Coordinates of C-alpha atoms in Angstrom, one line a residue:
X271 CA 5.2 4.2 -20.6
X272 CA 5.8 8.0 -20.6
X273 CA 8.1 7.7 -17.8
X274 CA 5.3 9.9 -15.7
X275 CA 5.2 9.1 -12.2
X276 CA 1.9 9.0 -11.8
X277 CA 0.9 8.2 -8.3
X278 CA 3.0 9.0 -4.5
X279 CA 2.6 7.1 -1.7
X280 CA 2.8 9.0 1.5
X281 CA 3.4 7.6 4.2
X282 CA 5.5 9.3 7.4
X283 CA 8.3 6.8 6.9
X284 CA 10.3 5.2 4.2
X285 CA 7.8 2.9 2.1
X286 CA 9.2 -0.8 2.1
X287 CA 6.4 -3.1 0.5
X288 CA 4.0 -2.7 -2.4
X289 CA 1.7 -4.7 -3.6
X290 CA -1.1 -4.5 -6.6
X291 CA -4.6 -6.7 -7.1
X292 CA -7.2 -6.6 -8.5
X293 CA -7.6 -2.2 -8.8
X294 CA -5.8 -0.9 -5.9
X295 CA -2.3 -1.2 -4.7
X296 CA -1.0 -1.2 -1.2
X297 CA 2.1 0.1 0.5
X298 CA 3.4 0.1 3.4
X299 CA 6.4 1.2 5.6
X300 CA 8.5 2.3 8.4
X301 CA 4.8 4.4 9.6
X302 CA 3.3 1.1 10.7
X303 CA 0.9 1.3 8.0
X304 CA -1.2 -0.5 5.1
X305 CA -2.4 1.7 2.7
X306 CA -4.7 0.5 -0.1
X307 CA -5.4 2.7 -3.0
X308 CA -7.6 2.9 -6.2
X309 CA -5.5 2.6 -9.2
X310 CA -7.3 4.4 -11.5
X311 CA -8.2 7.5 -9.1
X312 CA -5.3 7.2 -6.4
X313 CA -8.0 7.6 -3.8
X314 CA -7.5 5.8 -0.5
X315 CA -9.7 2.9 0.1
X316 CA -8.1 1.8 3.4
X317 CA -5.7 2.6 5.9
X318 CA -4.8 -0.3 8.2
X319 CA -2.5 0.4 11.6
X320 CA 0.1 -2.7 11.6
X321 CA 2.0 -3.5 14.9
X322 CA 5.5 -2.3 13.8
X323 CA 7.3 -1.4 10.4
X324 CA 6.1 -3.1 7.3
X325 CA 8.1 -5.5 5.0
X326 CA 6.0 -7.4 3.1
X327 CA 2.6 -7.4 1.6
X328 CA 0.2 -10.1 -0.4
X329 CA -3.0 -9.6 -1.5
X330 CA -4.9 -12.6 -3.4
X331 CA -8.8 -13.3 -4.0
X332 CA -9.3 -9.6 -2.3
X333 CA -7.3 -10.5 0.8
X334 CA -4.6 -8.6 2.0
X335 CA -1.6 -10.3 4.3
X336 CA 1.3 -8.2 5.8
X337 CA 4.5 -8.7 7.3

């Protein structure tokens, strides 16, 4: 590791839960969101609206659970 930060995640709010599988990684936060990117080009794959700030996420078998 270079020590590079290599990808952001924006979201409007602090970001409180990541989580990787297989390729992407999700985040979420304070903005009430679920964001699933591609690792390898950082590009968003999906946005999801939760119903309030997010604390957790899971993701398993290409399923994605939030809290």
């Amino acid at each position: 590791a270079s020590g590079e930060v290599r990808q952001t995640f924006e979201h409007a709010g602090n970001v409180r839960a990541i989580a990787m599988g297989e390729g992407v990684i999700a985040s979420g936060g304070d903005d009430n969101q679920v964001v699933v990117r591609d690792v390898a080009s950082g590009e968003v794959r999906h946005t999801f609206t939760h119903e309030g700030d997010v604390y957790a996420i899971a993701m398993r078998d290409g399923l994605i659970a939030s809290y």
